[in-house]
Short mmCIF file of C-alpha atoms in Angstrom, two decimals:
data_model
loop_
_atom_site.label_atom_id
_atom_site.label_comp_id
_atom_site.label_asym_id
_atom_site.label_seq_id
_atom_site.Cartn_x
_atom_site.Cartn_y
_atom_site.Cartn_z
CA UNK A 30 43.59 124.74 110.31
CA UNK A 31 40.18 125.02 110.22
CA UNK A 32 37.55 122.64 111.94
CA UNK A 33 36.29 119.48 110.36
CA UNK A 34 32.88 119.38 109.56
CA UNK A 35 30.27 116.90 110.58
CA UNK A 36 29.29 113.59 108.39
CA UNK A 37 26.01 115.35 107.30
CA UNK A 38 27.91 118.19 105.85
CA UNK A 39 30.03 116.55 103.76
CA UNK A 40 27.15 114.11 102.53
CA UNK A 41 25.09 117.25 102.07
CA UNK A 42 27.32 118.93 100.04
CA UNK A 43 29.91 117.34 97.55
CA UNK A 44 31.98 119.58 96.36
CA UNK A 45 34.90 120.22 99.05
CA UNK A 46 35.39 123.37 101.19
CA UNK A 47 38.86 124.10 99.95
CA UNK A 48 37.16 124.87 96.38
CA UNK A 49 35.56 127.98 97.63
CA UNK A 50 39.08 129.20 99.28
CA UNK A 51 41.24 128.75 97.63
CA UNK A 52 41.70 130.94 93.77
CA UNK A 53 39.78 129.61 90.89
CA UNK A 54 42.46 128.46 88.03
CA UNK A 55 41.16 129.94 84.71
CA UNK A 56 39.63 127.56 82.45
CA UNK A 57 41.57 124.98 80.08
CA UNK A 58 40.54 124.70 76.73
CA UNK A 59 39.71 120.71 75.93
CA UNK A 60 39.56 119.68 72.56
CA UNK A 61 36.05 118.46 71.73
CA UNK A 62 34.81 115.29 71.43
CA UNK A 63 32.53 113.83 68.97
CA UNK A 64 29.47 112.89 70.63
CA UNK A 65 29.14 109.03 70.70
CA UNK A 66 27.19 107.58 68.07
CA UNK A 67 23.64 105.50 69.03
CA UNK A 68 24.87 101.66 69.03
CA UNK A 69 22.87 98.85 66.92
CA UNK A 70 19.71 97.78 68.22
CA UNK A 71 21.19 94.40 67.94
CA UNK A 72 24.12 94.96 69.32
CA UNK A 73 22.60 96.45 72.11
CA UNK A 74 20.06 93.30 72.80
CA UNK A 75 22.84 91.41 72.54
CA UNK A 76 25.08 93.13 75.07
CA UNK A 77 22.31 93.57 77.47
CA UNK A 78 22.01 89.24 77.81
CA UNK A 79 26.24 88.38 77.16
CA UNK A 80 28.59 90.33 77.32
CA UNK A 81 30.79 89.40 74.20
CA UNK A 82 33.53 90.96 72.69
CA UNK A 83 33.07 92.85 69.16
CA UNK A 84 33.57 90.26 66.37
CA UNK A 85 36.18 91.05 63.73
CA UNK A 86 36.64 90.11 59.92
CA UNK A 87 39.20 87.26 59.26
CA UNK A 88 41.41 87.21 56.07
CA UNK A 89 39.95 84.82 53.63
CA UNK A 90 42.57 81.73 52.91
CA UNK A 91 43.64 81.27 50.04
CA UNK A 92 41.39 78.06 48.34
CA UNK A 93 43.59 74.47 48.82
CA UNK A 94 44.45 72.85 45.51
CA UNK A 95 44.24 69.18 45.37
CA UNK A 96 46.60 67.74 42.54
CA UNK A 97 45.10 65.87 39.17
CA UNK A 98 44.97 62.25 39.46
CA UNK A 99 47.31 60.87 36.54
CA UNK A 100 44.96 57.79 36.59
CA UNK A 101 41.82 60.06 36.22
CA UNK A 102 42.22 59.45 32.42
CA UNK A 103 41.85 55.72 32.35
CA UNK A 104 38.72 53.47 31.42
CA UNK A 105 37.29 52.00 34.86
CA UNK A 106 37.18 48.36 35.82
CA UNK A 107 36.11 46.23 32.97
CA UNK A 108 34.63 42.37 33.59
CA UNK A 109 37.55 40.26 32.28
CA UNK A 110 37.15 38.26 28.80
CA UNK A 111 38.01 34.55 28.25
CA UNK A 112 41.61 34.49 27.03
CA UNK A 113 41.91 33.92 23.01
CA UNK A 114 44.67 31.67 22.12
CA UNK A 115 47.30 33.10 20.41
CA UNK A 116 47.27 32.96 16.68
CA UNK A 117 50.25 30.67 14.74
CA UNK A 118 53.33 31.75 13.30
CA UNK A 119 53.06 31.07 9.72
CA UNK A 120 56.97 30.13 9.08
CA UNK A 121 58.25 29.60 4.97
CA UNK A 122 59.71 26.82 4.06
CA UNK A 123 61.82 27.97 1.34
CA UNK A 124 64.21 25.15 1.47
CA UNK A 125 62.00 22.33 0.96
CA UNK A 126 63.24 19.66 -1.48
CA UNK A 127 60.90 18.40 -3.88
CA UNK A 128 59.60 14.87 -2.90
CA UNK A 129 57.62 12.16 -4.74
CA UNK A 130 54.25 12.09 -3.50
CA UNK A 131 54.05 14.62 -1.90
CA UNK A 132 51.04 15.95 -0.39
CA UNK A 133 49.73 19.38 -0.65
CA UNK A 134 47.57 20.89 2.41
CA UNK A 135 44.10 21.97 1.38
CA UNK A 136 44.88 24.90 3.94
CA UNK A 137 47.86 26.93 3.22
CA UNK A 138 49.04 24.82 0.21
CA UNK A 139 51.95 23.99 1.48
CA UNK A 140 54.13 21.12 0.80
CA UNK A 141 54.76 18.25 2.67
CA UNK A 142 56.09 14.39 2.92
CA UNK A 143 53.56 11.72 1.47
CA UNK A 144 54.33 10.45 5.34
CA UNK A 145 53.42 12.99 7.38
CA UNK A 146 49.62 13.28 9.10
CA UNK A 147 49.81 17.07 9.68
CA UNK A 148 50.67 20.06 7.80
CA UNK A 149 54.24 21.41 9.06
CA UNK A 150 52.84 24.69 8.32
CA UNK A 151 49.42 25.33 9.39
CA UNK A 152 49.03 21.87 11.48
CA UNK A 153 45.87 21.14 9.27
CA UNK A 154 45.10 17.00 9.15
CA UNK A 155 46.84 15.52 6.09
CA UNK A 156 44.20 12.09 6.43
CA UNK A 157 41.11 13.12 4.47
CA UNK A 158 43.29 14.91 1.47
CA UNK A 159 45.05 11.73 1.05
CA UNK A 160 41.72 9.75 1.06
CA UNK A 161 40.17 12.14 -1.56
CA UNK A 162 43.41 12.22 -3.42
CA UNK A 163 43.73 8.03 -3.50
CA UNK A 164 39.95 8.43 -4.55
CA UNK A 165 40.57 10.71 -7.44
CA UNK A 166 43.51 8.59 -8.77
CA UNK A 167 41.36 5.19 -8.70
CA UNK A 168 38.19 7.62 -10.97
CA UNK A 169 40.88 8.69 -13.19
CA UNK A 170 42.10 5.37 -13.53
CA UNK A 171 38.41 4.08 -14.95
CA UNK A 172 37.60 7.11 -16.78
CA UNK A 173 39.21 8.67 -19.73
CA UNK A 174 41.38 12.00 -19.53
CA UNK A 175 37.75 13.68 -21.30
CA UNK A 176 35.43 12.84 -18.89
CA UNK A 177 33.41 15.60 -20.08
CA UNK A 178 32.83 14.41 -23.05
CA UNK A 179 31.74 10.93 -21.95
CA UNK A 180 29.36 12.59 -19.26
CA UNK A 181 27.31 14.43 -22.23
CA UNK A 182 27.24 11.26 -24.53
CA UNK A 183 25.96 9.43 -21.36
CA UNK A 184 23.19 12.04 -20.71
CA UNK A 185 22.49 11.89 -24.17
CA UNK A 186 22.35 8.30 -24.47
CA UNK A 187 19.74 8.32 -20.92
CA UNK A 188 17.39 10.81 -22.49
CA UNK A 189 16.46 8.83 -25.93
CA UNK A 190 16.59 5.35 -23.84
CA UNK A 191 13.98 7.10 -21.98
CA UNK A 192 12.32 8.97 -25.17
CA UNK A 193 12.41 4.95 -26.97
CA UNK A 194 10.77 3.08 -23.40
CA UNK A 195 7.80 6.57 -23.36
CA UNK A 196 7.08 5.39 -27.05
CA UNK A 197 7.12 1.98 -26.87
CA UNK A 198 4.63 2.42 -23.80
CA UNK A 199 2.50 4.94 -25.33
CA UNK A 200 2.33 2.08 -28.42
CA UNK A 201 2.24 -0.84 -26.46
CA UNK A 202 -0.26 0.24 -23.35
CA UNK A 203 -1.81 3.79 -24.84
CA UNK A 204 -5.07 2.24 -26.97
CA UNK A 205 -5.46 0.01 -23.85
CA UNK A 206 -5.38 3.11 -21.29
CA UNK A 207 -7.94 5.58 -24.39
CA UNK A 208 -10.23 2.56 -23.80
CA UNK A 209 -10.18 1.59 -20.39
CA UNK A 210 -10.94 5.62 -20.19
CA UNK A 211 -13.55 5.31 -22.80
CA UNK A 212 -15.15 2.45 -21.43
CA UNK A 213 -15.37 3.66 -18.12
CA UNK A 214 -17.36 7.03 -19.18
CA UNK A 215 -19.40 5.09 -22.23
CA UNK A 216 -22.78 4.50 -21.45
CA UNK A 217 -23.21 1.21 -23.43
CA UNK A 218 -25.74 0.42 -25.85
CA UNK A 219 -27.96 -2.62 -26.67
CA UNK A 220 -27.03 -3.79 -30.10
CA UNK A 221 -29.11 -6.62 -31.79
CA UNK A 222 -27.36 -9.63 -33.74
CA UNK A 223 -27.55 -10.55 -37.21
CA UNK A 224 -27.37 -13.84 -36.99
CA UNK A 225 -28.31 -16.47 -34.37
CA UNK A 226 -27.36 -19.98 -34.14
CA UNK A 227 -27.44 -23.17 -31.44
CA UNK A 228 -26.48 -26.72 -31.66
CA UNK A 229 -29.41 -28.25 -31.34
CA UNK A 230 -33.23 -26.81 -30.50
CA UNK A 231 -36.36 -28.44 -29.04
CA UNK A 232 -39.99 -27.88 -31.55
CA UNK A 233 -41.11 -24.54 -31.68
CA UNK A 234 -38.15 -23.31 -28.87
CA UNK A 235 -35.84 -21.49 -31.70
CA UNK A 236 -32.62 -19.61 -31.04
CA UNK A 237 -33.81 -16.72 -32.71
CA UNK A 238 -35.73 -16.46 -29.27
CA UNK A 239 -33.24 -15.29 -27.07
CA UNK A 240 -33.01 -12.32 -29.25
CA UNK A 241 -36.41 -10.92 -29.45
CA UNK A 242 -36.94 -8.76 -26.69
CA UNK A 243 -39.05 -10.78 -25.16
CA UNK A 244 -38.43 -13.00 -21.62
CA UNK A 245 -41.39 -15.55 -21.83
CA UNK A 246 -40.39 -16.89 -24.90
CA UNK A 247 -37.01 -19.16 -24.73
CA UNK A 248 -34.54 -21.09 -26.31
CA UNK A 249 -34.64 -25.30 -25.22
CA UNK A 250 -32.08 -27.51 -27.01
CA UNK A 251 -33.59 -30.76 -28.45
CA UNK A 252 -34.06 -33.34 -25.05
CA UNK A 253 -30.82 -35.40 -23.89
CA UNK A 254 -28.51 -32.71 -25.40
CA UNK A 255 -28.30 -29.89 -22.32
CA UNK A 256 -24.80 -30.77 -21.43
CA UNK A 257 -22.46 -28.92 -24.34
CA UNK A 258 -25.34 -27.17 -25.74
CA UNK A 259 -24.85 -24.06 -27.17
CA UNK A 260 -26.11 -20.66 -29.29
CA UNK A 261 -24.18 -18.19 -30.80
CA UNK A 262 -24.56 -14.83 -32.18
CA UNK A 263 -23.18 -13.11 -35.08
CA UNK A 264 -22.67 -9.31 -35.82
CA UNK A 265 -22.27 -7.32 -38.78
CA UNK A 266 -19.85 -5.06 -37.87
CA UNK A 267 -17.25 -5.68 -35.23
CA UNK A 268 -18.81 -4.20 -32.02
CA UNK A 269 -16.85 -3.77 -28.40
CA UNK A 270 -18.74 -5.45 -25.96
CA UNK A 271 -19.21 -4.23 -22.17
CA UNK A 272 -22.00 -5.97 -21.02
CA UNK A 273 -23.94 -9.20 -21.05
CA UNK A 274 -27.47 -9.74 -19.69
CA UNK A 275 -28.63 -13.54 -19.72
CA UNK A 276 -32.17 -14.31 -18.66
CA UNK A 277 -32.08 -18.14 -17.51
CA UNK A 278 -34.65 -20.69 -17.55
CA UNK A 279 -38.20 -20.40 -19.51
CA UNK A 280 -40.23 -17.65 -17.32
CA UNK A 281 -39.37 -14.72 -15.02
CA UNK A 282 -42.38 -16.13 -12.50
CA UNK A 283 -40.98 -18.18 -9.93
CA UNK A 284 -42.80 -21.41 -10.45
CA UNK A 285 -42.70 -21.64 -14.55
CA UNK A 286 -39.05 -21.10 -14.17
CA UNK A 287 -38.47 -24.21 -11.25
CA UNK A 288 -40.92 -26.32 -13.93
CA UNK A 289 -37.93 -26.51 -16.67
CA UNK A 290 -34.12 -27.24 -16.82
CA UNK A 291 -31.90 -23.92 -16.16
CA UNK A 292 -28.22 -23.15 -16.51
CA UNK A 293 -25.67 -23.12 -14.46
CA UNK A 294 -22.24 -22.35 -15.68
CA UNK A 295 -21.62 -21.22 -19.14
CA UNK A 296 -18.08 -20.88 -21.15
CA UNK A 297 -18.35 -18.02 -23.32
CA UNK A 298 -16.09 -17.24 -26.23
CA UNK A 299 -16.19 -14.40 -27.98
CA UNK A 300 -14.30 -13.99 -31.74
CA UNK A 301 -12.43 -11.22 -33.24
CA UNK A 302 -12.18 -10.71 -37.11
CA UNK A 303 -8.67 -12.53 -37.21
CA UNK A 304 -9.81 -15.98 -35.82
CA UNK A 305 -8.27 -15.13 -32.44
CA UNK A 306 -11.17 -15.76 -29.86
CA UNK A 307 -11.06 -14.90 -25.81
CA UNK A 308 -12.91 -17.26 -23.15
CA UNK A 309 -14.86 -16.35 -20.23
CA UNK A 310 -16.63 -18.44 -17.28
CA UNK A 311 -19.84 -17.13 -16.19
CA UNK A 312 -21.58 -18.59 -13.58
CA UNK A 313 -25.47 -18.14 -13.18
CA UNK A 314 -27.40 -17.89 -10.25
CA UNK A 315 -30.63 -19.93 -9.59
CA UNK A 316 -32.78 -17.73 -9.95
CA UNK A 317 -35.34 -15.72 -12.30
CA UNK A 318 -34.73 -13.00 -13.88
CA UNK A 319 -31.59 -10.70 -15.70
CA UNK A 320 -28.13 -11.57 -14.31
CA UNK A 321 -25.82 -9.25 -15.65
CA UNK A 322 -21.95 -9.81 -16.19
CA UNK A 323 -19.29 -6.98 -17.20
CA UNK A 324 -16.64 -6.94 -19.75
CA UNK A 325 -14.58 -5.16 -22.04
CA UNK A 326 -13.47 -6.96 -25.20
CA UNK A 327 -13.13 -5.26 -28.45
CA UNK A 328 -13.42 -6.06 -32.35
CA UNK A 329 -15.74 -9.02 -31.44
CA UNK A 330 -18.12 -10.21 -34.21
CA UNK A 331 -18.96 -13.78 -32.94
CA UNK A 332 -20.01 -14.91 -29.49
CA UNK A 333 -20.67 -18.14 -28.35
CA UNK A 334 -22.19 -19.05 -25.06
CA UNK A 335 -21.70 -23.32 -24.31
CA UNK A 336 -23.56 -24.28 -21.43
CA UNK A 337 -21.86 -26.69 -19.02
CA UNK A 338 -23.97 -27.69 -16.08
CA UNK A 339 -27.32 -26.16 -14.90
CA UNK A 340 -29.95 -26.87 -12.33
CA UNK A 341 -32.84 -29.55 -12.56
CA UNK A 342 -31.96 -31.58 -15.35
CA UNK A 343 -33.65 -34.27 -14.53
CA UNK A 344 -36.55 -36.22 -16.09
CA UNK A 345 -35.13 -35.35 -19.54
CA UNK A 346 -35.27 -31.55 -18.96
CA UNK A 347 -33.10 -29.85 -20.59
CA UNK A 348 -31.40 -25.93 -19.57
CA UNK A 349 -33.57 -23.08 -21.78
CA UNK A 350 -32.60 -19.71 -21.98
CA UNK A 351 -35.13 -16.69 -22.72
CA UNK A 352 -32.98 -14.29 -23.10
CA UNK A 353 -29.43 -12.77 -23.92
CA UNK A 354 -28.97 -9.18 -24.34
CA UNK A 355 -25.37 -7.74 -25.51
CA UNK A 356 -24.45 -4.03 -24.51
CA UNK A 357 -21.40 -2.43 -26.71
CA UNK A 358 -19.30 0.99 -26.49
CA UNK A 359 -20.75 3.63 -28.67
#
């Protein structure tokens, strides 16, 4: 047996000392391998930090089907209505008698007792048919069966009471209303008398000077006849009078007029062609000057004017006039 060799050697050199004794064994053939391929740079990062094993593919599972709801269908929640009352049966009556006075129901014309307040059908109030019905019988009662007939000779009858009163007051009242129109848009004219008369007159004091334009010229009855004195004035032609103008006392200056009687009030009466004659008071202010009175009297051909009372009649003065104008309708 040969000697062992120091530490050194065998650190020194690896391979052992039998190798070079004993016979070298020929060579086996090894199959070759396939040089190993360069690994992923990731990989490689991430083998250097964990070391984890190779991940592997799982076998996709197959997909989880979830059965149809049978309520997917359906409408969703609703807010609830208010309730509607069911409707009424309708029921025939086939076997109903017939009855006297019996009432039918304005509803469902159905028949039922005179007695009964509802209909037995329908349930409709009986009341108010009976009242119309009791009504009905009480106008047939007072009219005749043709009440159509009666209606048009009553309509007819209205209209030509109505067509008689429009004539009667288109005759009685229509000249009244043309004149009050006419009258009313007239501008009146001064017409002068043919005629002029008084009761009584004072010396050189006429009544046919109260017609002649002129206001310092009068008309004096004869002295102690002033009370019921009077002058009238005739026309022609009937005339419609509108308006009287008298001029009292014997001057329009103040102080000749205070120096002699004047009148006061004064009927006057006015005539119409057929005797009928129309009276009106005038009353006359104490003063001078035209005093003016409004009227409307037609077909006039005589006017009187009677002097009543008047102002300082005393010392035997008497009431003078100086002037009377008449206005009429053209």
């Amino acid at each position: 047996m040969s000697e062992p060799r120091p530490a050194e050697e065998e650190a020194a050199s690896p391979e052992p000392p039998a190798a070079a004794e004993t016979p070298q064994e020929a060579p086996r053939e090894t199959p070759a391998t396939p040089e190993p391929e360069e690994p992923d740079p990731q990989r490689r990062a991430a083998a250097l930090v964990i070391p984890v094993a190779e991940a592997t593919l799982r076998p996709i599972a197959d997909p989880i089907v979830v059965p149809k709801d049978p309520t997917a269908d359906q409408p969703g929640a609703v807010q609830p209505g208010r309730p509607v009352a069911p409707r009424p049966v309708l029921r025939e009556f086939a076997d109903v008698p017939d009855m006297a006075g019996e009432v039918t129901c304005p509803n469902c014309e159905a028949r039922n007792p005179a007695d009964r307040a509802f209909c037995r059908r329908c349930g409709h109030s009986l009341r108010a048919e009976r009242a119309v019905e009791r009504t009905r019988r009480r106008f047939r009662l007072r009219l005749p069966r043709n009440r159509g007939r009666l209606r048009r000779l009553l309509a007819v009858l209205a209209v030509l009471a109505l067509l008689v009163a429009l004539v009667w007051a288109g005759v009685q009242y229509g000249p009244r209303m043309v004149d009050a129109v006419r009258d009313r848009t007239a501008t009146p004219k001064l017409v002068t008398p043919d005629a002029v008369t008084a009761s009584s007159s004072a010396r050189g004091h006429g009544p046919s000077l109260i017609s002649d334009g002129l206001n310092n010229r009068y008309w004096a009855p004869a002295e102690g006849k002033g009370k019921g004195a009077w002058v009238e004035l005739t026309f022609d032609k009937p005339i419609r009078v509108l308006n009287l103008i008298v001029h009292g006392g014997v001057s329009p200056q103040q102080q000749k007029y205070a120096g002699q009687g004047r009148p006061a009030d004064v009927l006057l009466t006015l005539w119409t062609p057929d005797g009928k004659h129309t009276d009106r008071e005038l009353h006359l202010v104490d003063r001078s000057g035209p005093q003016t009175f409004e009227m409307a009297v037609g077909d006039v051909t005589r006017m009187r004017l009677t002097v009543r009372s008047g102002y300082g009649l005393t010392g035997g003065k008497v009431p003078a006039i100086a002037e009377i104008e008449v206005f009429k309708r053209p």
